[in-house]
Amino acid sequence: MDPQNEGDSGAVLAADRTMLAHQDHWFVRETIGMLRRTFARLDVSSRTLFALIEPGSCFAGMLAELAFAADRAYMLALPDDAARAPKLQLDEMNFGPLPMVTEQSRLARRFYDEGEPLAAARKSIGTALDGDAALALGLVTAAPDDIDWDDEIRIALEERAAMSPDALTGLEANLRFGPKENMATRVFGRLTAWQNWIFQRPNAVGPKGALKVYGTGEKAGFDFTRV
Protein backbone atom coordinates (compact mmCIF):
# COMPACT_ATOMS: atom_id res chain seq x y z
CA MET A 1 0.00 0.00 0.00
CA ASP A 2 1.21 3.49 -0.85
CA PRO A 3 -0.32 6.27 1.29
CA GLN A 4 -0.02 9.29 -1.00
CA ASN A 5 -1.67 12.69 -0.96
CA GLU A 6 -1.50 16.03 -2.67
CA GLY A 7 -2.80 19.48 -1.91
CA ASP A 8 -2.10 22.73 -0.09
CA SER A 9 0.10 22.25 2.97
CA GLY A 10 -0.84 25.70 4.23
CA ALA A 11 -4.53 24.75 4.30
CA VAL A 12 -3.76 21.56 6.25
CA LEU A 13 -1.66 23.44 8.80
CA ALA A 14 -4.39 26.09 9.15
CA ALA A 15 -6.97 23.36 9.80
CA ASP A 16 -4.66 21.89 12.44
CA ARG A 17 -4.32 25.26 14.16
CA THR A 18 -8.08 25.68 14.22
CA MET A 19 -8.66 22.23 15.69
CA LEU A 20 -5.95 22.68 18.31
CA ALA A 21 -7.33 26.07 19.31
CA HIS A 22 -10.87 24.69 19.73
CA GLN A 23 -10.19 21.12 20.81
CA ASP A 24 -12.47 21.45 23.82
CA HIS A 25 -15.47 21.96 21.53
CA TRP A 26 -17.47 18.73 21.19
CA PHE A 27 -17.41 18.69 17.38
CA VAL A 28 -13.68 19.37 17.15
CA ARG A 29 -13.04 16.79 19.85
CA GLU A 30 -15.01 14.21 17.86
CA THR A 31 -13.16 15.16 14.66
CA ILE A 32 -9.75 14.70 16.29
CA GLY A 33 -10.96 11.41 17.75
CA MET A 34 -12.00 10.19 14.30
CA LEU A 35 -8.62 11.17 12.87
CA ARG A 36 -6.88 9.36 15.72
CA ARG A 37 -8.87 6.18 15.11
CA THR A 38 -8.30 6.36 11.35
CA PHE A 39 -4.52 6.62 11.69
CA ALA A 40 -4.56 3.88 14.34
CA ARG A 41 -6.19 1.55 11.80
CA LEU A 42 -3.17 2.07 9.56
CA ASP A 43 -0.88 1.14 12.46
CA VAL A 44 -2.54 -2.28 12.75
CA SER A 45 -2.84 -2.86 9.00
CA SER A 46 -1.56 -6.22 7.75
CA ARG A 47 -0.31 -4.51 4.60
CA THR A 48 3.13 -3.06 4.01
CA LEU A 49 2.97 0.72 3.83
CA PHE A 50 5.45 2.76 1.77
CA ALA A 51 4.99 6.55 1.73
CA LEU A 52 6.32 8.30 -1.38
CA ILE A 53 6.86 12.02 -0.83
CA GLU A 54 7.06 13.60 -4.28
CA PRO A 55 6.43 17.02 -5.87
CA GLY A 56 2.88 18.06 -5.11
CA SER A 57 2.65 15.87 -2.01
CA CYS A 58 1.04 17.31 1.10
CA PHE A 59 2.73 15.61 4.06
CA ALA A 60 2.18 18.41 6.53
CA GLY A 61 0.76 18.44 10.04
CA MET A 62 -1.84 15.73 10.52
CA LEU A 63 -1.21 14.39 7.00
CA ALA A 64 2.47 13.89 7.87
CA GLU A 65 1.16 11.12 10.12
CA LEU A 66 0.65 9.09 6.94
CA ALA A 67 4.43 9.03 6.47
CA PHE A 68 5.06 8.22 10.13
CA ALA A 69 2.52 5.38 10.06
CA ALA A 70 4.24 3.84 7.03
CA ASP A 71 6.87 1.12 7.30
CA ARG A 72 9.14 3.15 5.02
CA ALA A 73 8.99 6.75 3.79
CA TYR A 74 10.90 7.79 0.68
CA MET A 75 11.27 11.51 -0.01
CA LEU A 76 12.53 12.87 -3.31
CA ALA A 77 15.54 15.17 -2.86
CA LEU A 78 15.88 17.97 -5.41
CA PRO A 79 18.73 20.14 -4.10
CA ASP A 80 19.00 21.98 -7.44
CA ASP A 81 15.28 22.74 -7.73
CA ALA A 82 14.11 24.10 -4.39
CA ALA A 83 10.81 25.38 -5.79
CA ARG A 84 9.76 21.95 -7.03
CA ALA A 85 11.24 19.89 -4.19
CA PRO A 86 8.61 18.24 -1.96
CA LYS A 87 8.44 19.45 1.61
CA LEU A 88 7.50 17.84 4.91
CA GLN A 89 6.29 20.08 7.70
CA LEU A 90 5.48 19.33 11.32
CA ASP A 91 3.15 21.00 13.77
CA GLU A 92 1.79 20.23 17.24
CA MET A 93 -0.55 17.59 15.78
CA ASN A 94 2.50 15.35 15.40
CA PHE A 95 3.35 15.44 19.09
CA GLY A 96 0.39 13.99 20.95
CA PRO A 97 -3.18 14.68 19.73
CA LEU A 98 -3.18 11.66 17.36
CA PRO A 99 -1.53 8.89 19.40
CA MET A 100 -0.98 5.30 18.39
CA VAL A 101 -2.70 2.58 20.39
CA THR A 102 0.51 2.47 22.45
CA GLU A 103 -0.55 5.94 23.67
CA GLN A 104 2.61 7.39 22.10
CA SER A 105 2.86 9.83 19.24
CA ARG A 106 4.26 8.21 16.10
CA LEU A 107 7.36 10.37 16.39
CA ALA A 108 7.88 9.28 20.00
CA ARG A 109 7.56 5.68 18.88
CA ARG A 110 9.90 6.31 15.95
CA PHE A 111 12.60 7.66 18.26
CA TYR A 112 11.96 5.21 21.12
CA ASP A 113 10.96 8.19 23.31
CA GLU A 114 14.52 9.58 23.16
CA GLY A 115 14.43 13.23 24.12
CA GLU A 116 17.13 14.63 21.82
CA PRO A 117 15.72 13.58 18.41
CA LEU A 118 12.18 14.45 19.56
CA ALA A 119 13.35 17.91 20.64
CA ALA A 120 15.11 18.42 17.30
CA ALA A 121 11.95 17.41 15.44
CA ARG A 122 9.81 19.76 17.55
CA LYS A 123 12.27 22.59 16.93
CA SER A 124 11.62 22.22 13.19
CA ILE A 125 7.94 23.20 13.60
CA GLY A 126 7.26 26.06 11.21
CA THR A 127 9.98 25.00 8.77
CA ALA A 128 9.22 23.32 5.46
CA LEU A 129 11.78 20.50 5.34
CA ASP A 130 13.22 19.24 2.08
CA GLY A 131 14.43 15.67 1.63
CA ASP A 132 17.92 16.19 3.02
CA ALA A 133 16.65 18.09 6.07
CA ALA A 134 13.95 15.50 6.80
CA LEU A 135 16.49 12.69 6.49
CA ALA A 136 18.92 14.47 8.82
CA LEU A 137 16.17 14.64 11.46
CA GLY A 138 15.32 10.95 11.00
CA LEU A 139 11.81 11.67 9.72
CA VAL A 140 12.12 9.64 6.51
CA THR A 141 13.76 6.36 5.58
CA ALA A 142 15.67 7.64 2.54
CA ALA A 143 15.88 10.72 0.35
CA PRO A 144 17.12 9.66 -3.12
CA ASP A 145 17.69 12.34 -5.74
CA ASP A 146 15.89 12.37 -9.08
CA ILE A 147 18.65 10.32 -10.72
CA ASP A 148 18.23 7.41 -8.29
CA TRP A 149 14.56 7.81 -7.37
CA ASP A 150 12.94 5.42 -9.88
CA ASP A 151 15.50 2.66 -9.28
CA GLU A 152 15.37 3.01 -5.49
CA ILE A 153 11.58 2.72 -5.43
CA ARG A 154 11.57 -0.17 -7.93
CA ILE A 155 14.18 -2.09 -5.91
CA ALA A 156 12.27 -1.49 -2.66
CA LEU A 157 9.01 -2.79 -4.14
CA GLU A 158 10.65 -5.78 -5.83
CA GLU A 159 12.52 -6.61 -2.63
CA ARG A 160 9.30 -6.60 -0.60
CA ALA A 161 7.35 -8.58 -3.20
CA ALA A 162 10.05 -11.27 -3.30
CA MET A 163 9.51 -12.19 0.34
CA SER A 164 6.68 -13.93 2.13
CA PRO A 165 3.86 -11.45 2.74
CA ASP A 166 3.06 -13.23 6.00
CA ALA A 167 6.56 -13.23 7.47
CA LEU A 168 7.21 -9.58 6.71
CA THR A 169 3.79 -8.64 8.02
CA GLY A 170 4.86 -10.09 11.37
CA LEU A 171 8.21 -8.33 11.26
CA GLU A 172 6.64 -4.99 10.39
CA ALA A 173 4.05 -5.33 13.13
CA ASN A 174 6.82 -5.87 15.67
CA LEU A 175 8.61 -2.76 14.44
CA ARG A 176 5.42 -0.71 14.64
CA PHE A 177 4.80 -1.77 18.23
CA GLY A 178 7.99 -1.77 20.23
CA PRO A 179 8.85 -2.00 23.93
CA LYS A 180 5.89 0.00 25.27
CA GLU A 181 2.98 -2.39 25.50
CA ASN A 182 -0.63 -2.44 26.62
CA MET A 183 -3.50 -4.87 26.22
CA ALA A 184 -4.50 -3.36 22.87
CA THR A 185 -1.04 -3.88 21.34
CA ARG A 186 0.03 -7.11 23.00
CA VAL A 187 -0.81 -9.39 20.07
CA PHE A 188 0.98 -7.09 17.63
CA GLY A 189 4.05 -6.46 19.76
CA ARG A 190 4.93 -10.05 20.66
CA LEU A 191 6.89 -12.06 18.16
CA THR A 192 5.64 -15.40 19.47
CA ALA A 193 2.07 -14.53 18.61
CA TRP A 194 3.05 -13.70 15.05
CA GLN A 195 5.25 -16.80 14.77
CA ASN A 196 2.41 -19.09 15.80
CA TRP A 197 0.30 -17.57 13.03
CA ILE A 198 2.99 -17.22 10.36
CA PHE A 199 4.33 -20.77 10.62
CA GLN A 200 0.88 -22.29 10.13
CA ARG A 201 0.18 -20.34 6.96
CA PRO A 202 0.39 -21.94 3.46
CA ASN A 203 3.13 -19.47 2.55
CA ALA A 204 5.28 -21.26 5.13
CA VAL A 205 4.13 -24.89 5.16
CA GLY A 206 2.06 -25.25 1.98
CA PRO A 207 3.31 -27.30 -1.01
CA LYS A 208 5.33 -24.33 -2.25
CA GLY A 209 5.79 -22.71 1.16
CA ALA A 210 9.13 -21.26 2.19
CA LEU A 211 9.77 -23.96 4.81
CA LYS A 212 8.79 -26.79 2.44
CA VAL A 213 11.20 -25.77 -0.34
CA TYR A 214 14.01 -24.54 1.90
CA GLY A 215 17.29 -26.15 0.87
CA THR A 216 15.89 -27.65 -2.34
CA GLY A 217 16.94 -24.83 -4.64
CA GLU A 218 13.32 -24.25 -5.64
CA LYS A 219 11.69 -20.87 -5.38
CA ALA A 220 8.87 -20.51 -2.89
CA GLY A 221 5.42 -19.74 -4.29
CA PHE A 222 3.61 -17.15 -2.21
CA ASP A 223 -0.10 -16.35 -2.19
CA PHE A 224 -0.47 -12.58 -2.25
CA THR A 225 -4.25 -12.54 -2.34
CA ARG A 226 -4.63 -12.69 1.44
CA VAL A 227 -2.37 -11.86 4.35
XYZ file of N, CA and C in Angstrom:
681
model
N 0.840 -1.189 0.000
C 0.000 0.000 0.000
C 0.879 1.245 0.000
N 0.442 2.266 -0.708
C 1.209 3.492 -0.846
C 0.340 4.667 -0.414
N 0.471 5.121 0.854
C -0.320 6.269 1.290
C 0.218 7.561 0.684
N -0.435 8.058 -0.355
C -0.021 9.287 -1.001
C -1.089 10.356 -0.805
N -0.710 11.601 -1.011
C -1.670 12.687 -0.963
C -1.104 13.862 -1.731
N -1.951 14.796 -2.053
C -1.498 16.030 -2.673
C -2.453 17.141 -2.272
N -1.950 18.362 -2.295
C -2.804 19.479 -1.915
C -1.998 20.633 -1.354
N -2.676 21.493 -0.628
C -2.105 22.726 -0.094
C -1.694 22.514 1.358
N -0.392 22.463 1.600
C 0.099 22.245 2.966
C -0.363 23.350 3.904
N -0.405 24.583 3.388
C -0.841 25.701 4.229
C -2.252 25.522 4.738
N -3.133 24.978 3.884
C -4.526 24.751 4.296
C -4.597 23.675 5.374
N -3.781 22.628 5.243
C -3.765 21.560 6.252
C -3.279 22.107 7.590
N -2.202 22.881 7.564
C -1.656 23.439 8.796
C -2.639 24.414 9.440
N -3.376 25.180 8.611
C -4.388 26.093 9.147
C -5.518 25.315 9.808
N -5.931 24.204 9.198
C -6.968 23.362 9.798
C -6.492 22.788 11.127
N -5.224 22.394 11.181
C -4.663 21.889 12.438
C -4.720 22.957 13.527
N -4.316 24.173 13.163
C -4.318 25.257 14.158
C -5.726 25.507 14.681
N -6.699 25.455 13.801
C -8.083 25.681 14.216
C -8.545 24.583 15.172
N -8.239 23.333 14.815
C -8.662 22.230 15.690
C -7.964 22.286 17.038
N -6.678 22.613 17.053
C -5.947 22.681 18.314
C -6.455 23.829 19.185
N -6.839 24.917 18.547
C -7.331 26.075 19.306
C -8.712 25.827 19.897
N -9.489 24.923 19.288
C -10.871 24.693 19.730
C -11.111 23.231 20.102
N -10.067 22.554 20.577
C -10.192 21.117 20.806
C -11.117 20.759 21.960
N -11.526 21.739 22.756
C -12.474 21.453 23.824
C -13.916 21.466 23.326
N -14.129 21.952 22.108
C -15.472 21.955 21.534
C -15.840 20.524 21.140
N -17.080 20.136 21.385
C -17.466 18.728 21.193
C -17.243 18.263 19.757
N -17.539 19.108 18.769
C -17.412 18.685 17.379
C -15.945 18.520 16.999
N -15.121 19.461 17.439
C -13.682 19.366 17.147
C -13.089 18.160 17.866
N -13.525 17.946 19.097
C -13.043 16.786 19.855
C -13.387 15.483 19.138
N -14.607 15.398 18.600
C -15.009 14.205 17.861
C -14.215 14.063 16.554
N -13.935 15.194 15.905
C -13.160 15.158 14.658
C -11.750 14.654 14.906
N -11.103 15.163 15.945
C -9.749 14.704 16.289
C -9.779 13.224 16.669
N -10.833 12.818 17.386
C -10.958 11.411 17.747
C -11.112 10.517 16.533
N -11.845 10.974 15.525
C -11.997 10.195 14.304
C -10.677 10.103 13.550
N -9.939 11.194 13.500
C -8.617 11.168 12.868
C -7.693 10.201 13.600
N -7.735 10.257 14.927
C -6.884 9.358 15.716
C -7.198 7.898 15.413
N -8.482 7.564 15.360
C -8.868 6.177 15.107
C -8.512 5.755 13.677
N -8.623 6.683 12.735
C -8.299 6.361 11.348
C -6.820 6.046 11.196
N -5.958 6.881 11.776
C -4.525 6.619 11.691
C -4.156 5.348 12.463
N -4.847 5.091 13.568
C -4.556 3.881 14.340
C -4.892 2.625 13.543
N -5.880 2.704 12.647
C -6.195 1.555 11.796
C -5.041 1.259 10.845
N -4.346 2.301 10.397
C -3.167 2.071 9.555
C -2.069 1.367 10.359
N -1.925 1.753 11.620
C -0.882 1.139 12.455
C -1.057 -0.366 12.574
N -2.304 -0.851 12.583
C -2.539 -2.277 12.753
C -2.850 -2.968 11.418
N -2.607 -2.263 10.310
C -2.841 -2.863 9.000
C -1.903 -4.040 8.779
N -2.407 -5.068 8.103
C -1.558 -6.217 7.754
C -0.927 -6.033 6.379
N -0.926 -4.822 5.883
C -0.305 -4.508 4.600
C 0.950 -3.675 4.818
N 1.933 -3.895 3.986
C 3.125 -3.056 4.009
C 2.766 -1.664 3.511
N 3.253 -0.661 4.195
C 2.966 0.723 3.833
C 4.263 1.434 3.446
N 4.340 1.918 2.215
C 5.450 2.763 1.766
C 4.877 4.142 1.455
N 5.402 5.188 2.052
C 4.988 6.554 1.730
C 5.988 7.138 0.741
N 5.483 7.670 -0.365
C 6.323 8.297 -1.383
C 6.039 9.792 -1.376
N 7.028 10.570 -0.958
C 6.864 12.019 -0.828
C 7.500 12.661 -2.054
N 6.639 13.116 -2.972
C 7.063 13.598 -4.278
C 6.551 15.020 -4.493
N 6.964 15.680 -5.591
C 6.432 17.023 -5.867
C 4.911 17.022 -5.892
N 4.334 17.988 -5.202
C 2.878 18.062 -5.113
C 2.310 17.358 -3.901
N 3.134 16.560 -3.207
C 2.651 15.867 -2.006
C 2.326 16.871 -0.902
N 1.487 16.429 0.023
C 1.036 17.313 1.097
C 1.212 16.613 2.443
N 2.436 16.245 2.774
C 2.727 15.608 4.055
C 3.056 16.702 5.071
N 2.020 17.313 5.583
C 2.177 18.413 6.535
C 1.202 18.207 7.678
N 1.640 18.541 8.882
C 0.764 18.436 10.043
C 0.151 17.067 10.182
N -1.182 17.023 10.313
C -1.837 15.732 10.522
C -1.604 14.778 9.364
N -1.438 15.283 8.132
C -1.206 14.388 7.002
C 0.224 13.852 6.971
N 1.131 14.470 7.723
C 2.473 13.893 7.866
C 2.414 12.577 8.631
N 1.324 12.382 9.404
C 1.158 11.119 10.124
C 1.079 9.933 9.168
N 0.665 10.170 7.923
C 0.653 9.085 6.942
C 2.061 8.552 6.711
N 3.035 9.454 6.657
C 4.426 9.028 6.473
C 4.945 8.325 7.718
N 4.549 8.819 8.892
C 5.060 8.221 10.131
C 4.379 6.892 10.446
N 3.199 6.663 9.884
C 2.522 5.377 10.063
C 3.048 4.327 9.093
N 3.743 4.765 8.043
C 4.242 3.836 7.028
C 5.463 3.073 7.536
N 5.690 1.905 6.946
C 6.875 1.122 7.296
C 8.142 1.761 6.746
N 8.027 2.393 5.584
C 9.140 3.150 5.019
C 8.591 4.416 4.369
N 9.365 5.492 4.435
C 8.985 6.750 3.789
C 10.150 7.204 2.918
N 9.889 7.327 1.627
C 10.903 7.787 0.676
C 10.536 9.206 0.250
N 11.511 10.109 0.328
C 11.273 11.509 -0.011
C 12.248 11.943 -1.091
N 11.709 12.444 -2.183
C 12.535 12.870 -3.312
C 13.342 14.108 -2.936
N 14.657 14.039 -3.117
C 15.541 15.172 -2.858
C 15.857 15.876 -4.173
N 15.583 17.167 -4.219
C 15.875 17.974 -5.407
C 16.674 19.201 -4.976
N 17.940 19.012 -4.626
C 18.727 20.140 -4.105
C 18.931 21.259 -5.114
N 18.805 20.954 -6.411
C 19.001 21.978 -7.445
C 17.692 22.593 -7.922
N 16.577 22.222 -7.313
C 15.277 22.740 -7.725
C 14.412 22.923 -6.486
N 14.772 23.910 -5.685
C 14.106 24.101 -4.393
C 12.616 24.374 -4.542
N 12.215 25.047 -5.607
C 10.808 25.385 -5.786
C 9.961 24.148 -6.016
N 10.516 23.158 -6.693
C 9.755 21.948 -7.029
C 9.924 20.850 -5.977
N 10.942 20.949 -5.158
C 11.240 19.892 -4.191
C 10.082 19.708 -3.214
N 9.679 18.474 -2.948
C 8.613 18.244 -1.961
C 9.076 18.642 -0.571
N 8.129 19.024 0.250
C 8.442 19.453 1.607
C 7.621 18.652 2.613
N 8.194 18.467 3.783
C 7.502 17.844 4.909
C 7.512 18.855 6.037
N 6.364 19.064 6.661
C 6.288 20.083 7.696
C 5.513 19.559 8.899
N 6.086 19.781 10.070
C 5.479 19.326 11.321
C 4.727 20.451 12.013
N 3.768 20.066 12.842
C 3.147 20.998 13.772
C 2.793 20.234 15.045
N 2.067 20.867 15.950
C 1.791 20.231 17.241
C 0.930 18.978 17.114
N 0.243 18.806 15.990
C -0.555 17.588 15.785
C 0.318 16.331 15.779
N 1.593 16.505 15.478
C 2.501 15.353 15.397
C 3.107 14.973 16.739
N 2.712 15.660 17.796
C 3.352 15.441 19.095
C 2.347 15.126 20.201
N 1.271 14.417 19.879
C 0.386 13.986 20.949
C -1.086 13.851 20.649
N -1.718 14.775 19.908
C -3.176 14.684 19.730
C -3.660 13.468 18.942
N -2.767 12.806 18.178
C -3.180 11.662 17.358
C -2.328 10.436 17.713
N -2.424 9.958 18.959
C -1.526 8.892 19.404
C -1.828 7.544 18.761
N -0.801 6.696 18.754
C -0.980 5.299 18.390
C -1.721 4.593 19.530
N -2.044 3.324 19.318
C -2.701 2.583 20.394
C -1.745 2.288 21.544
N -0.453 2.559 21.354
C 0.510 2.470 22.454
C 0.445 3.694 23.354
N -0.398 4.668 22.972
C -0.551 5.936 23.675
C 0.662 6.834 23.497
N 1.485 6.538 22.481
C 2.612 7.389 22.105
C 2.285 8.105 20.796
N 2.908 9.257 20.581
C 2.862 9.831 19.244
C 3.723 8.957 18.331
N 3.469 9.025 17.032
C 4.261 8.213 16.100
C 5.725 8.641 16.087
N 5.968 9.922 16.321
C 7.360 10.367 16.391
C 8.032 9.844 17.658
N 7.310 9.835 18.767
C 7.883 9.282 19.995
C 8.197 7.802 19.809
N 7.304 7.092 19.147
C 7.555 5.678 18.876
C 8.738 5.517 17.931
N 8.818 6.390 16.925
C 9.900 6.314 15.945
C 11.265 6.466 16.623
N 11.328 7.363 17.605
C 12.598 7.659 18.259
C 12.737 6.965 19.612
N 11.901 5.963 19.866
C 11.962 5.208 21.118
C 11.927 6.136 22.336
N 11.135 7.221 22.224
C 10.958 8.193 23.306
C 12.253 8.894 23.717
N 13.271 8.873 22.853
C 14.515 9.577 23.164
C 14.297 11.083 23.041
N 14.727 11.809 24.050
C 14.433 13.229 24.118
C 15.111 14.070 23.052
N 16.369 13.770 22.737
C 17.130 14.632 21.823
C 16.543 14.665 20.408
N 16.303 13.502 19.753
C 15.718 13.583 18.412
C 14.300 14.150 18.411
N 13.531 13.881 19.475
C 12.184 14.453 19.563
C 12.252 15.978 19.688
N 13.203 16.461 20.482
C 13.351 17.907 20.644
C 13.781 18.554 19.331
N 14.671 17.881 18.585
C 15.112 18.419 17.297
C 13.957 18.472 16.309
N 13.119 17.427 16.330
C 11.949 17.413 15.443
C 10.984 18.531 15.815
N 10.733 18.710 17.115
C 9.814 19.759 17.551
C 10.357 21.139 17.196
N 11.662 21.300 17.254
C 12.272 22.586 16.931
C 12.059 22.967 15.472
N 11.807 21.953 14.626
C 11.624 22.221 13.192
C 10.208 22.699 12.864
N 9.311 22.722 13.855
C 7.939 23.197 13.599
C 7.995 24.596 12.983
N 7.256 24.784 11.907
C 7.259 26.061 11.208
C 8.217 26.113 10.039
N 9.020 25.052 9.870
C 9.976 24.995 8.770
C 9.546 23.930 7.780
N 9.524 24.283 6.506
C 9.221 23.316 5.458
C 10.509 22.569 5.128
N 10.561 21.299 5.452
C 11.784 20.501 5.341
C 11.873 19.830 3.985
N 13.016 19.982 3.315
C 13.224 19.236 2.078
C 13.746 17.841 2.417
N 14.044 17.055 1.405
C 14.427 15.667 1.635
C 15.653 15.516 2.516
N 16.683 16.298 2.242
C 17.920 16.187 3.022
C 17.693 16.585 4.477
N 16.911 17.645 4.697
C 16.649 18.092 6.070
C 15.804 17.075 6.822
N 14.791 16.508 6.151
C 13.948 15.500 6.796
C 14.747 14.250 7.125
N 15.655 13.864 6.233
C 16.489 12.687 6.486
C 17.433 12.940 7.654
N 18.005 14.140 7.727
C 18.919 14.470 8.821
C 18.223 14.399 10.178
N 16.930 14.707 10.202
C 16.168 14.643 11.458
C 15.616 13.244 11.739
N 15.804 12.318 10.804
C 15.316 10.953 10.995
C 13.830 10.802 10.735
N 13.251 11.714 9.964
C 11.814 11.671 9.722
C 11.431 10.808 8.533
N 12.382 10.491 7.671
C 12.118 9.640 6.511
C 13.173 8.539 6.441
N 12.856 7.498 5.701
C 13.763 6.356 5.579
C 14.931 6.670 4.659
N 14.646 7.321 3.531
C 15.674 7.638 2.545
C 15.215 8.841 1.743
N 16.191 9.549 1.173
C 15.885 10.721 0.347
C 16.717 10.663 -0.931
N 16.378 9.751 -1.865
C 17.124 9.656 -3.119
C 16.902 10.901 -3.975
N 17.894 11.233 -4.810
C 17.689 12.340 -5.739
C 16.964 11.838 -6.974
N 16.699 12.742 -7.918
C 15.894 12.373 -9.082
C 16.606 11.396 -10.008
N 17.928 11.293 -9.908
C 18.653 10.318 -10.725
C 18.400 8.902 -10.221
N 18.358 8.745 -8.893
C 18.235 7.415 -8.291
C 16.797 7.048 -7.915
N 15.895 8.017 -7.925
C 14.557 7.813 -7.373
C 13.854 6.589 -7.949
N 13.706 6.515 -9.268
C 12.941 5.421 -9.882
C 13.531 4.064 -9.536
N 14.856 3.946 -9.582
C 15.502 2.664 -9.284
C 15.362 2.305 -7.810
N 15.490 3.289 -6.923
C 15.368 3.013 -5.488
C 13.966 2.508 -5.147
N 12.948 3.136 -5.715
C 11.579 2.716 -5.427
C 11.304 1.347 -6.048
N 11.779 1.141 -7.270
C 11.572 -0.168 -7.934
C 12.227 -1.280 -7.114
N 13.464 -1.070 -6.686
C 14.177 -2.094 -5.913
C 13.460 -2.367 -4.594
N 12.982 -1.313 -3.937
C 12.270 -1.490 -2.658
C 11.015 -2.323 -2.846
N 10.253 -2.046 -3.899
C 9.011 -2.789 -4.142
C 9.307 -4.228 -4.546
N 10.302 -4.424 -5.411
C 10.649 -5.781 -5.829
C 11.185 -6.593 -4.660
N 11.974 -5.947 -3.812
C 12.517 -6.615 -2.626
C 11.399 -7.105 -1.719
N 10.411 -6.223 -1.476
C 9.297 -6.597 -0.599
C 8.447 -7.693 -1.220
N 8.206 -7.599 -2.539
C 7.353 -8.577 -3.202
C 8.010 -9.945 -3.310
N 9.333 -10.001 -3.179
C 10.048 -11.267 -3.303
C 9.991 -12.096 -2.020
N 9.507 -11.505 -0.955
C 9.509 -12.188 0.336
C 8.092 -12.561 0.743
N 7.989 -13.475 1.683
C 6.683 -13.931 2.133
C 5.875 -12.771 2.705
N 4.672 -12.538 2.184
C 3.856 -11.447 2.742
C 3.505 -11.681 4.195
N 3.405 -12.939 4.603
C 3.057 -13.229 5.997
C 4.216 -12.930 6.941
N 5.414 -13.405 6.583
C 6.564 -13.234 7.468
C 6.901 -11.762 7.655
N 6.879 -10.994 6.571
C 7.213 -9.584 6.712
C 6.106 -8.807 7.403
N 4.866 -9.268 7.266
C 3.788 -8.639 8.024
C 4.073 -8.744 9.519
N 4.520 -9.917 9.959
C 4.860 -10.095 11.365
C 6.021 -9.220 11.785
N 7.051 -9.149 10.939
C 8.214 -8.325 11.256
C 7.815 -6.856 11.365
N 7.033 -6.389 10.386
C 6.639 -4.989 10.387
C 5.766 -4.653 11.590
N 4.895 -5.580 11.966
C 4.053 -5.334 13.126
C 4.896 -5.190 14.387
N 5.954 -5.975 14.505
C 6.820 -5.869 15.674
C 7.590 -4.555 15.687
N 7.932 -4.049 14.497
C 8.612 -2.763 14.442
C 7.656 -1.618 14.751
N 6.391 -1.768 14.365
C 5.421 -0.708 14.644
C 5.119 -0.621 16.135
N 5.132 -1.748 16.813
C 4.795 -1.768 18.232
C 5.992 -2.307 19.002
N 6.743 -1.386 19.574
C 7.992 -1.767 20.231
C 7.829 -2.030 21.707
N 8.805 -1.607 22.511
C 8.847 -1.995 23.929
C 7.618 -1.609 24.725
N 7.047 -0.419 24.476
C 5.890 -0.003 25.270
C 4.686 -0.828 24.857
N 4.025 -1.436 25.820
C 2.977 -2.389 25.502
C 1.765 -2.172 26.402
N 0.591 -2.407 25.825
C -0.634 -2.442 26.625
C -1.504 -3.567 26.079
N -2.668 -3.748 26.629
C -3.502 -4.873 26.216
C -3.926 -4.771 24.752
N -4.064 -3.542 24.253
C -4.499 -3.359 22.869
C -3.406 -3.723 21.869
N -2.140 -3.626 22.284
C -1.039 -3.879 21.340
C -0.339 -5.210 21.585
N -0.729 -5.929 22.606
C 0.034 -7.112 22.999
C 0.186 -8.117 21.850
N -0.884 -8.392 21.127
C -0.812 -9.388 20.068
C 0.080 -8.925 18.924
N 0.160 -7.607 18.711
C 0.975 -7.088 17.630
C 2.436 -6.949 18.038
N 2.693 -6.733 19.306
C 4.048 -6.460 19.760
C 4.838 -7.683 20.154
N 4.210 -8.859 20.193
C 4.925 -10.047 20.665
C 5.215 -10.987 19.517
N 6.468 -11.247 19.303
C 6.890 -12.057 18.162
C 6.289 -13.452 18.207
N 6.151 -14.028 19.399
C 5.641 -15.400 19.475
C 4.236 -15.502 18.904
N 3.430 -14.495 19.147
C 2.069 -14.530 18.609
C 2.095 -14.534 17.091
N 2.957 -13.732 16.508
C 3.055 -13.696 15.046
C 3.659 -14.995 14.518
N 4.648 -15.548 15.231
C 5.255 -16.800 14.769
C 4.225 -17.925 14.729
N 3.407 -18.023 15.768
C 2.411 -19.089 15.799
C 1.463 -18.993 14.612
N 1.188 -17.779 14.171
C 0.300 -17.573 13.030
C 1.053 -17.780 11.717
N 2.236 -17.186 11.616
C 2.995 -17.222 10.362
C 3.372 -18.652 9.981
N 3.814 -19.447 10.952
C 4.328 -20.773 10.624
C 3.238 -21.799 10.361
N 1.984 -21.402 10.495
C 0.881 -22.287 10.126
C 0.261 -21.909 8.789
N 0.756 -20.849 8.194
C 0.183 -20.337 6.956
C 0.714 -21.108 5.752
N -0.075 -21.246 4.667
C 0.386 -21.936 3.460
C 1.670 -21.354 2.881
N 1.896 -20.059 3.064
C 3.133 -19.468 2.552
C 4.368 -20.002 3.259
N 4.170 -20.638 4.417
C 5.283 -21.256 5.134
C 5.299 -22.770 4.941
N 4.145 -23.424 5.125
C 4.127 -24.889 5.161
C 3.295 -25.509 4.045
N 2.788 -24.699 3.119
C 2.059 -25.247 1.975
C 3.001 -25.953 1.016
N 2.471 -26.556 -0.055
C 3.306 -27.300 -1.013
C 4.470 -26.489 -1.564
N 4.261 -25.188 -1.756
C 5.329 -24.326 -2.249
C 5.761 -23.318 -1.194
N 5.454 -23.613 0.062
C 5.792 -22.712 1.156
C 7.293 -22.603 1.372
N 7.708 -21.523 2.001
C 9.130 -21.257 2.193
C 9.820 -22.361 2.985
N 9.143 -22.907 4.019
C 9.773 -23.963 4.815
C 9.825 -25.288 4.061
N 8.841 -25.528 3.191
C 8.792 -26.786 2.437
C 9.907 -26.860 1.402
N 10.207 -25.733 0.751
C 11.197 -25.770 -0.339
C 12.578 -25.331 0.123
N 12.700 -24.993 1.400
C 14.008 -24.541 1.900
C 15.073 -25.621 1.689
N 16.174 -25.235 1.090
C 17.287 -26.155 0.873
C 17.196 -26.973 -0.396
N 16.065 -26.867 -1.117
C 15.894 -27.654 -2.342
C 16.376 -26.912 -3.582
N 16.578 -25.621 -3.472
C 16.935 -24.832 -4.642
C 15.733 -24.304 -5.387
N 14.541 -24.751 -4.998
C 13.318 -24.255 -5.636
C 12.913 -22.906 -5.037
N 12.176 -22.166 -5.842
C 11.691 -20.874 -5.381
C 10.324 -21.049 -4.733
N 10.149 -20.421 -3.580
C 8.866 -20.508 -2.890
C 7.780 -19.816 -3.710
N 6.567 -20.348 -3.616
C 5.424 -19.744 -4.289
C 4.487 -19.140 -3.262
N 4.394 -17.836 -3.231
C 3.609 -17.152 -2.213
C 2.239 -16.738 -2.744
N 1.262 -16.801 -1.872
C -0.101 -16.352 -2.192
C -0.237 -14.919 -1.680
N -0.391 -13.977 -2.617
C -0.472 -12.579 -2.252
C -1.906 -12.069 -2.150
N -2.860 -12.984 -2.326
C -4.253 -12.536 -2.337
C -4.786 -12.292 -0.937
N -4.156 -12.859 0.077
C -4.625 -12.687 1.444
C -3.449 -12.749 2.394
N -3.411 -11.812 3.337
C -2.374 -11.863 4.351
C -3.028 -11.757 5.728
